[in-house]
Amino acid sequence: MSGTTRTRTGAPAREVPAAWLALLAGPLSFGIAGPSLILPDAARDLGLDLGAVTWIVTAFGWAIAIGTPLMAGLQSHQGVRRALLTCAALVALGAVLVVSVPSLPSLVLGSAAQGLGTAGFTTIAMSLTRSARSMGLVTASLATVGSTAPLIADLAGELLSWQAGLALPALSLLAVPGVLRHRPAGPAPDAPFDPVGAVLLTALVTALVFVPHSWPVAGTAAVAAGGLLALHLRSRRDGFVPASIVRAPVFLLTSGLALLLAATNFGMIYLLPALLAGRAGWTSGQVGAAILWPLLFGGLASYGMIAATAKAPVKAVAGLFPGLAAAGVGLACLSLSPAVLLIAQALTSLAAASGQGAFAARAAAAVPDGARSTAMGQFNLCYLLGAAFGPAIAAALTG
C-alpha cells in the first residue's frame, strides 16, 4: 500500500515495483487464450472429442469469474500477504494437476485452480498499483500476453507437451517472491466476513457466466440471485459488496464501460477470423498470423495511451475509449476489406486494453482506501463478464 502503511508486525510496507505487478497479473491471459491451438492435441491424446476438452477452458473462465470477487474479499479481510500465498498455492496445485495427470477431470480441476489463483493475483496486482503508469503496465501485460498466448502455448506444446501449454498461467508464480519482498499490507478489516453475501454473489456470477450457453435457465437463476443479493446488501451495508462501492457513481460508470469495451473487443476477436477466412479465403495459419498484430498493437500501445490520459477527467476518458471502440465497429460494418478489418480490430483492442487500465485507476480512486481491493475485484469481474458476453453476442448476430 502506501509507504506509511504498516503490517501487523509493525514493518513499513513499501511500494511494489510495477514490473513485479505486471508479471503477477499477465499470465492469467495464458489460461484464457493459450489453449485455443492445443486443445485438438489434448482431445487426440485423451481419446475425446473437441467439445469435451473445451471444459478445460470453461472451467478456467468460470474460476476467474468467481475467483475475482472471492479473492478480493479474502485480500480485504485477511490482508495481501495471506491472499497472495493462498493464490500461489492454488496456482501451484493447478499446474501440478494439469502437468502430471493426463485425464479430463484432473485437467478441469487443475485449470479451475489456476483460474482461481490467477484471478486473485490480478486483483492483488491492480490494488497495489499507485499510479496510472503502474496500472497501465499491469493491464498492458494482460493484453500483450493475451495476444501472443496461442502461439506461445502452441510452441510449448511442440517443445514439451500440450500439458505444459496448459500450465503457462503458473509463470505468475515467478513474481510472488518479488511482491512479498516489499511486505505489502492492507488495513485490518473493519467488519466480519459476510458469508451470505459471498455465496449470493458467487451464485449470481456463476449464473451470468452460463447465460450465453443456456439463457432461459441461467437467466432466471441470475435474476433470482441478483434480487436476493440486492435485498441482502440493503441490510448488510458493510458486507461482501460494501455500500461505499455500490454508491460510488464513478465506480459504477467505469465498471459498466469496461464491460462494454470488453464485450466489443472479444466480440470482434470472435468475428474477425471467420470474416477473413470467408471473404479473403485465408487459411487458419494466415488468419492467426494476421490477427496477432492488431491485438499486439492494442496491448503495447495501451501503456502509452493510459499514461497520456492519466490526468484527464473522467468524462474525457469515458468518451474517448468507447469512441475508439465504436470507430472500430463502424469500420468493420462499412468494409470487409482485410486491411480495414485488421484496423478495426486494432482500434477495439486499443480501446479495451487502454480502457481497462484507465477506468480501473479511476474506479479505485472513487472508493475509500479500505475498499480498494474489493473494488478492484468487482471492476475486474465486470470486465471478465464482458469478455464472456462478447463472443456470445457476436454469434447471435451472425447466426
Coordinates of C-alpha atoms in Angstrom, one line a residue:
M1 CA 0.0 0.0 0.0
S2 CA 1.3 3.5 0.7
G3 CA 4.7 4.0 2.2
T4 CA 3.2 4.7 5.6
T5 CA 1.1 1.6 5.8
R6 CA 2.3 -0.9 8.3
T7 CA 1.9 -4.6 8.6
R8 CA 0.6 -6.4 11.6
T9 CA 4.2 -6.8 12.9
G10 CA 4.9 -3.1 12.5
A11 CA 7.2 -3.2 9.5
P12 CA 6.6 -0.5 6.9
A13 CA 5.2 -1.6 3.6
R14 CA 7.0 -0.4 0.5
E15 CA 5.5 0.3 -2.9
V16 CA 5.8 -2.8 -5.1
P17 CA 7.6 -2.1 -8.4
A18 CA 5.2 -2.2 -11.4
A19 CA 7.2 -4.8 -13.2
W20 CA 6.6 -7.3 -10.5
L21 CA 2.8 -6.5 -10.5
A22 CA 2.7 -6.9 -14.3
L23 CA 4.4 -10.3 -14.1
L24 CA 2.0 -11.3 -11.4
A25 CA -1.1 -10.4 -13.4
G26 CA -0.1 -11.0 -17.1
P27 CA 0.0 -14.8 -17.1
L28 CA -3.7 -15.0 -16.4
S29 CA -4.2 -14.4 -20.1
F30 CA -2.5 -17.7 -20.9
G31 CA -5.4 -19.5 -19.4
I32 CA -7.9 -17.6 -21.5
A33 CA -6.3 -17.6 -24.9
G34 CA -3.5 -20.1 -24.7
P35 CA -5.5 -23.4 -25.1
S36 CA -7.0 -22.4 -28.4
L37 CA -4.4 -24.1 -30.6
I38 CA -3.5 -27.0 -28.3
L39 CA -7.0 -28.3 -27.5
P40 CA -7.1 -30.6 -30.6
D41 CA -3.9 -32.3 -29.4
A42 CA -5.4 -32.7 -26.0
A43 CA -8.5 -34.3 -27.5
R44 CA -6.5 -36.6 -29.6
D45 CA -4.3 -37.9 -26.8
L46 CA -7.2 -38.2 -24.3
G47 CA -9.4 -40.0 -26.9
L48 CA -12.2 -37.4 -26.6
D49 CA -13.9 -35.1 -28.9
L50 CA -13.1 -31.4 -29.0
G51 CA -16.3 -30.4 -27.3
A52 CA -15.4 -32.4 -24.3
V53 CA -12.0 -30.9 -23.8
T54 CA -13.3 -27.4 -24.1
W55 CA -14.5 -27.9 -20.5
I56 CA -10.9 -27.1 -19.6
V57 CA -11.3 -23.6 -20.9
T58 CA -14.8 -23.3 -19.5
A59 CA -13.5 -24.3 -16.0
F60 CA -10.8 -21.6 -16.2
G61 CA -13.3 -18.9 -17.3
W62 CA -15.8 -19.8 -14.6
A63 CA -13.0 -19.9 -12.0
I64 CA -11.6 -16.4 -12.9
A65 CA -15.2 -15.0 -12.8
I66 CA -16.0 -16.3 -9.3
G67 CA -12.4 -16.1 -8.1
T68 CA -12.1 -12.3 -8.8
P69 CA -14.6 -11.2 -6.2
L70 CA -13.9 -14.0 -3.8
M71 CA -10.1 -13.5 -3.7
A72 CA -10.7 -9.7 -3.5
G73 CA -12.8 -10.5 -0.4
L74 CA -10.0 -12.7 1.0
Q75 CA -7.5 -9.9 0.5
S76 CA -9.8 -7.3 2.1
H77 CA -10.3 -9.4 5.2
Q78 CA -7.1 -11.4 5.6
G79 CA -4.5 -9.0 4.1
V80 CA -2.4 -9.0 1.0
R81 CA 0.2 -11.5 2.1
R82 CA -2.2 -14.2 3.1
A83 CA -4.3 -13.7 -0.1
L84 CA -1.1 -13.8 -2.2
L85 CA 0.1 -17.1 -0.6
T86 CA -3.3 -18.6 -0.9
C87 CA -3.4 -17.8 -4.6
A88 CA 0.1 -19.1 -5.1
A89 CA -0.9 -22.4 -3.5
L90 CA -3.9 -22.7 -5.9
V91 CA -1.9 -21.9 -9.0
A92 CA 0.9 -24.3 -8.0
L93 CA -1.7 -27.1 -7.3
G94 CA -3.4 -26.4 -10.6
A95 CA -0.2 -26.6 -12.5
V96 CA 0.8 -29.9 -10.9
L97 CA -2.6 -31.4 -11.8
V98 CA -2.6 -30.3 -15.5
V99 CA 1.0 -31.4 -16.0
S100 CA 1.1 -34.7 -14.1
V101 CA -2.3 -36.3 -14.5
P102 CA -3.5 -36.6 -18.2
S103 CA -7.2 -37.1 -17.5
L104 CA -10.1 -34.8 -18.2
P105 CA -11.3 -34.5 -14.6
S106 CA -7.8 -33.6 -13.4
L107 CA -7.3 -31.1 -16.2
V108 CA -10.6 -29.4 -15.5
L109 CA -9.8 -29.2 -11.7
G110 CA -6.3 -28.0 -12.4
S111 CA -7.5 -25.4 -14.8
A112 CA -10.1 -24.2 -12.3
A113 CA -7.5 -24.0 -9.5
Q114 CA -5.2 -21.9 -11.8
G115 CA -8.1 -19.7 -12.7
L116 CA -8.9 -19.0 -9.0
G117 CA -5.3 -18.2 -8.2
T118 CA -4.5 -16.0 -11.2
A119 CA -7.8 -14.1 -10.7
G120 CA -6.6 -13.3 -7.2
F121 CA -3.1 -12.4 -8.5
T122 CA -4.6 -9.9 -11.0
T123 CA -6.8 -8.3 -8.4
I124 CA -3.9 -8.0 -5.9
A125 CA -1.7 -6.5 -8.6
M126 CA -4.2 -3.9 -9.6
S127 CA -5.0 -3.0 -6.0
L128 CA -1.3 -2.5 -5.2
T129 CA -0.7 0.0 -8.1
R130 CA -0.2 3.6 -7.0
S131 CA -0.1 5.5 -10.3
A132 CA -1.7 5.5 -13.7
R133 CA 1.5 4.3 -15.3
S134 CA 1.7 1.3 -13.0
M135 CA -1.9 0.4 -13.7
G136 CA -1.2 0.8 -17.4
L137 CA 1.7 -1.6 -17.2
V138 CA -0.4 -4.2 -15.4
T139 CA -3.3 -4.0 -17.9
A140 CA -1.0 -3.8 -20.9
S141 CA 0.7 -7.0 -19.7
L142 CA -2.7 -8.8 -19.7
A143 CA -3.5 -7.6 -23.2
T144 CA 0.0 -8.3 -24.6
V145 CA 0.2 -11.8 -23.1
G146 CA -3.3 -12.5 -24.4
S147 CA -2.4 -11.6 -27.9
T148 CA 0.7 -13.9 -28.0
A149 CA -0.7 -16.7 -25.8
P150 CA -2.0 -19.0 -28.5
L151 CA 1.4 -19.0 -30.3
I152 CA 3.4 -19.4 -27.1
A153 CA 1.2 -22.2 -25.8
D154 CA 1.5 -23.9 -29.2
L155 CA 5.3 -23.6 -29.1
A156 CA 5.3 -25.0 -25.6
G157 CA 3.2 -27.9 -26.8
E158 CA 5.7 -28.7 -29.6
L159 CA 8.8 -28.4 -27.5
L160 CA 7.4 -30.1 -24.3
S161 CA 3.8 -31.2 -24.3
W162 CA 0.3 -29.7 -24.6
Q163 CA 0.0 -30.2 -20.9
A164 CA 2.9 -27.8 -20.4
G165 CA 1.0 -25.3 -22.6
L166 CA -2.0 -25.5 -20.2
A167 CA 0.3 -24.8 -17.2
L168 CA 1.6 -21.5 -18.5
P169 CA -0.5 -19.4 -16.1
A170 CA 1.9 -20.8 -13.4
L171 CA 4.5 -18.3 -14.7
S172 CA 2.8 -15.8 -12.5
L173 CA 4.4 -17.6 -9.5
L174 CA 7.8 -16.1 -10.5
A175 CA 6.5 -12.7 -9.3
V176 CA 5.4 -13.9 -5.8
P177 CA 8.8 -13.6 -4.1
G178 CA 9.4 -10.1 -5.6
V179 CA 6.0 -8.9 -4.4
L180 CA 6.4 -10.4 -0.9
R181 CA 9.8 -8.9 -0.5
H182 CA 8.2 -5.5 -0.3
R183 CA 6.0 -6.6 2.6
P184 CA 2.6 -5.4 1.1
A185 CA -0.1 -5.0 3.7
G186 CA -3.7 -3.9 3.8
P187 CA -5.7 -2.4 6.6
A188 CA -7.3 -4.7 9.1
P189 CA -10.9 -5.5 8.3
D190 CA -13.5 -3.1 9.7
A191 CA -16.3 -5.7 9.6
P192 CA -16.5 -9.5 9.9
F193 CA -16.7 -11.6 6.8
D194 CA -20.1 -11.8 5.1
P195 CA -20.6 -15.4 4.0
V196 CA -24.1 -14.9 2.8
G197 CA -23.1 -12.1 0.5
A198 CA -20.2 -14.2 -0.8
V199 CA -22.5 -17.1 -1.6
L200 CA -25.1 -14.9 -3.3
L201 CA -22.5 -13.1 -5.4
T202 CA -20.9 -16.4 -6.4
A203 CA -24.3 -17.7 -7.4
L204 CA -25.0 -14.6 -9.4
V205 CA -21.7 -14.7 -11.2
T206 CA -22.0 -18.4 -12.0
A207 CA -25.4 -17.8 -13.5
L208 CA -24.2 -14.9 -15.6
V209 CA -21.3 -16.9 -16.9
F210 CA -23.7 -19.6 -18.2
V211 CA -26.3 -17.1 -19.6
P212 CA -24.7 -17.3 -23.2
H213 CA -24.9 -21.1 -23.1
S214 CA -28.3 -21.7 -21.6
W215 CA -30.0 -18.3 -21.2
P216 CA -33.5 -19.4 -20.1
V217 CA -32.3 -21.4 -17.0
A218 CA -29.2 -19.3 -16.3
G219 CA -31.1 -16.0 -16.9
T220 CA -33.8 -17.0 -14.4
A221 CA -31.2 -18.0 -11.9
A222 CA -29.3 -14.8 -12.4
V223 CA -32.4 -12.7 -11.8
A224 CA -33.2 -14.7 -8.6
A225 CA -29.7 -14.5 -7.3
G226 CA -29.4 -10.8 -8.1
G227 CA -32.7 -10.0 -6.3
L228 CA -31.6 -11.9 -3.2
L229 CA -28.2 -10.2 -3.3
A230 CA -29.8 -6.7 -3.5
L231 CA -32.1 -7.5 -0.6
H232 CA -29.1 -8.7 1.4
L233 CA -27.0 -5.6 0.6
R234 CA -29.7 -3.4 1.9
S235 CA -29.4 -5.0 5.3
R236 CA -25.7 -5.5 5.3
R237 CA -24.1 -2.3 4.1
D238 CA -20.6 -3.3 5.1
G239 CA -20.8 -6.8 3.7
F240 CA -19.1 -8.6 0.9
V241 CA -20.1 -5.8 -1.5
P242 CA -19.8 -2.7 0.6
A243 CA -22.2 0.2 0.2
S244 CA -19.3 2.5 -0.4
I245 CA -18.7 0.8 -3.8
V246 CA -22.3 0.5 -4.9
R247 CA -23.0 4.2 -4.1
A248 CA -19.9 5.5 -6.0
P249 CA -21.2 6.8 -9.3
V250 CA -17.7 6.9 -10.9
F251 CA -17.1 3.3 -10.0
L252 CA -20.4 2.2 -11.5
L253 CA -19.8 4.2 -14.6
T254 CA -16.2 3.0 -15.2
S255 CA -17.1 -0.7 -14.5
G256 CA -20.0 -0.6 -16.9
L257 CA -17.9 0.9 -19.6
A258 CA -15.2 -1.7 -19.0
L259 CA -17.8 -4.4 -19.5
L260 CA -18.9 -2.7 -22.8
L261 CA -15.4 -2.4 -24.1
A262 CA -14.5 -6.0 -23.3
A263 CA -17.7 -7.3 -25.0
T264 CA -16.9 -5.2 -28.1
N265 CA -13.3 -6.3 -28.3
F266 CA -13.9 -10.0 -27.7
G267 CA -16.8 -10.0 -30.0
M268 CA -14.5 -8.6 -32.7
I269 CA -11.9 -11.2 -31.9
Y270 CA -14.6 -13.9 -32.4
L271 CA -15.9 -12.4 -35.7
L272 CA -12.7 -11.5 -37.4
P273 CA -11.2 -14.9 -38.2
A274 CA -14.5 -16.0 -39.9
L275 CA -14.7 -12.8 -41.9
L276 CA -11.1 -13.0 -43.1
A277 CA -11.4 -16.7 -44.0
G278 CA -14.7 -16.3 -45.7
R279 CA -14.1 -13.0 -47.6
A280 CA -10.4 -13.2 -48.3
G281 CA -10.0 -17.0 -48.4
W282 CA -7.2 -17.0 -45.9
T283 CA -6.1 -20.2 -44.2
S284 CA -6.2 -20.6 -40.4
G285 CA -2.5 -20.0 -40.2
Q286 CA -2.7 -16.8 -42.2
V287 CA -5.6 -15.6 -40.1
G288 CA -3.7 -16.4 -36.9
A289 CA -0.6 -14.5 -38.0
A290 CA -2.6 -11.5 -39.3
I291 CA -4.8 -11.1 -36.2
L292 CA -1.8 -11.2 -33.9
W293 CA -0.5 -7.8 -34.9
P294 CA -3.6 -5.7 -34.2
L295 CA -4.0 -7.4 -30.8
L296 CA -0.4 -6.9 -30.0
F297 CA -0.6 -3.3 -31.1
G298 CA -3.6 -2.7 -28.8
G299 CA -1.7 -4.3 -25.8
L300 CA 1.5 -2.4 -26.3
A301 CA 0.1 1.0 -27.3
S302 CA -2.3 0.9 -24.4
Y303 CA 0.5 1.6 -21.9
G304 CA 1.3 5.0 -23.6
M305 CA -2.4 5.8 -24.0
I306 CA -3.1 5.2 -20.3
A307 CA -0.1 7.3 -19.3
A308 CA -1.2 10.1 -21.7
T309 CA -4.7 10.2 -20.3
A310 CA -3.6 9.9 -16.6
K311 CA -4.7 13.4 -15.7
A312 CA -7.7 13.6 -18.0
P313 CA -11.2 14.0 -16.3
V314 CA -13.5 11.0 -16.1
K315 CA -15.8 12.5 -18.8
A316 CA -13.0 12.7 -21.3
V317 CA -11.9 9.1 -21.0
A318 CA -15.5 7.9 -20.8
G319 CA -15.9 9.4 -24.2
L320 CA -12.5 8.6 -25.7
F321 CA -12.3 4.8 -25.3
P322 CA -15.9 3.9 -26.2
G323 CA -15.4 6.3 -29.2
L324 CA -12.4 4.3 -30.3
A325 CA -14.4 1.0 -30.0
A326 CA -17.3 2.5 -31.9
A327 CA -15.0 3.6 -34.7
G328 CA -13.6 0.0 -34.9
V329 CA -17.1 -1.5 -35.1
G330 CA -18.1 1.1 -37.6
L331 CA -15.2 0.3 -39.9
A332 CA -16.0 -3.4 -39.7
C333 CA -19.6 -2.7 -40.7
L334 CA -18.6 -0.4 -43.6
S335 CA -16.0 -2.5 -45.3
L336 CA -15.0 -6.2 -45.4
S337 CA -11.5 -5.4 -46.8
P338 CA -8.9 -7.4 -44.8
A339 CA -6.9 -4.3 -44.2
V340 CA -9.9 -2.4 -42.9
L341 CA -10.9 -5.3 -40.7
L342 CA -7.5 -5.5 -39.1
I343 CA -7.5 -1.8 -38.5
A344 CA -10.9 -2.2 -36.9
Q345 CA -9.6 -4.9 -34.6
A346 CA -6.6 -2.7 -33.7
L347 CA -9.0 0.1 -32.6
T348 CA -11.2 -2.2 -30.5
S349 CA -8.2 -3.9 -28.9
L350 CA -6.6 -0.5 -28.1
A351 CA -9.9 0.8 -26.6
A352 CA -10.4 -2.3 -24.4
A353 CA -6.8 -2.5 -23.2
S354 CA -6.5 1.2 -22.6
G355 CA -10.0 1.5 -21.1
Q356 CA -9.3 -1.4 -18.7
G357 CA -6.3 0.4 -17.2
A358 CA -7.7 4.0 -17.3
F359 CA -11.1 3.0 -15.9
A360 CA -9.6 0.8 -13.2
A361 CA -7.4 3.6 -11.9
R362 CA -10.5 5.9 -11.7
A363 CA -12.6 3.2 -10.2
A364 CA -10.0 2.6 -7.4
A365 CA -9.8 6.3 -6.7
A366 CA -13.5 6.6 -6.4
V367 CA -13.8 4.4 -3.3
P368 CA -12.3 4.6 0.2
D369 CA -8.8 3.1 0.6
G370 CA -10.2 0.3 2.8
A371 CA -12.5 -0.9 -0.1
R372 CA -9.8 -0.7 -2.8
S373 CA -9.1 -4.4 -3.1
T374 CA -12.8 -5.2 -3.1
A375 CA -13.5 -2.5 -5.7
M376 CA -10.8 -4.0 -8.0
G377 CA -12.3 -7.4 -7.7
Q378 CA -15.8 -6.1 -8.7
F379 CA -14.3 -4.0 -11.5
N380 CA -12.4 -6.9 -12.9
L381 CA -15.5 -9.1 -12.7
C382 CA -17.3 -6.6 -14.9
Y383 CA -14.5 -6.7 -17.5
L384 CA -14.4 -10.5 -17.5
L385 CA -18.2 -10.8 -17.9
G386 CA -17.8 -8.5 -20.9
A387 CA -15.2 -10.9 -22.3
A388 CA -17.6 -13.8 -21.8
F389 CA -20.6 -12.0 -23.4
G390 CA -18.8 -10.6 -26.4
P391 CA -18.4 -13.9 -28.4
A392 CA -21.9 -15.0 -27.5
I393 CA -23.4 -11.7 -28.7
A394 CA -21.3 -11.9 -31.9
A395 CA -22.5 -15.5 -32.5
A396 CA -26.1 -14.4 -32.1
L397 CA -25.7 -11.5 -34.6
T398 CA -24.2 -13.8 -37.2
G399 CA -26.5 -16.8 -36.5

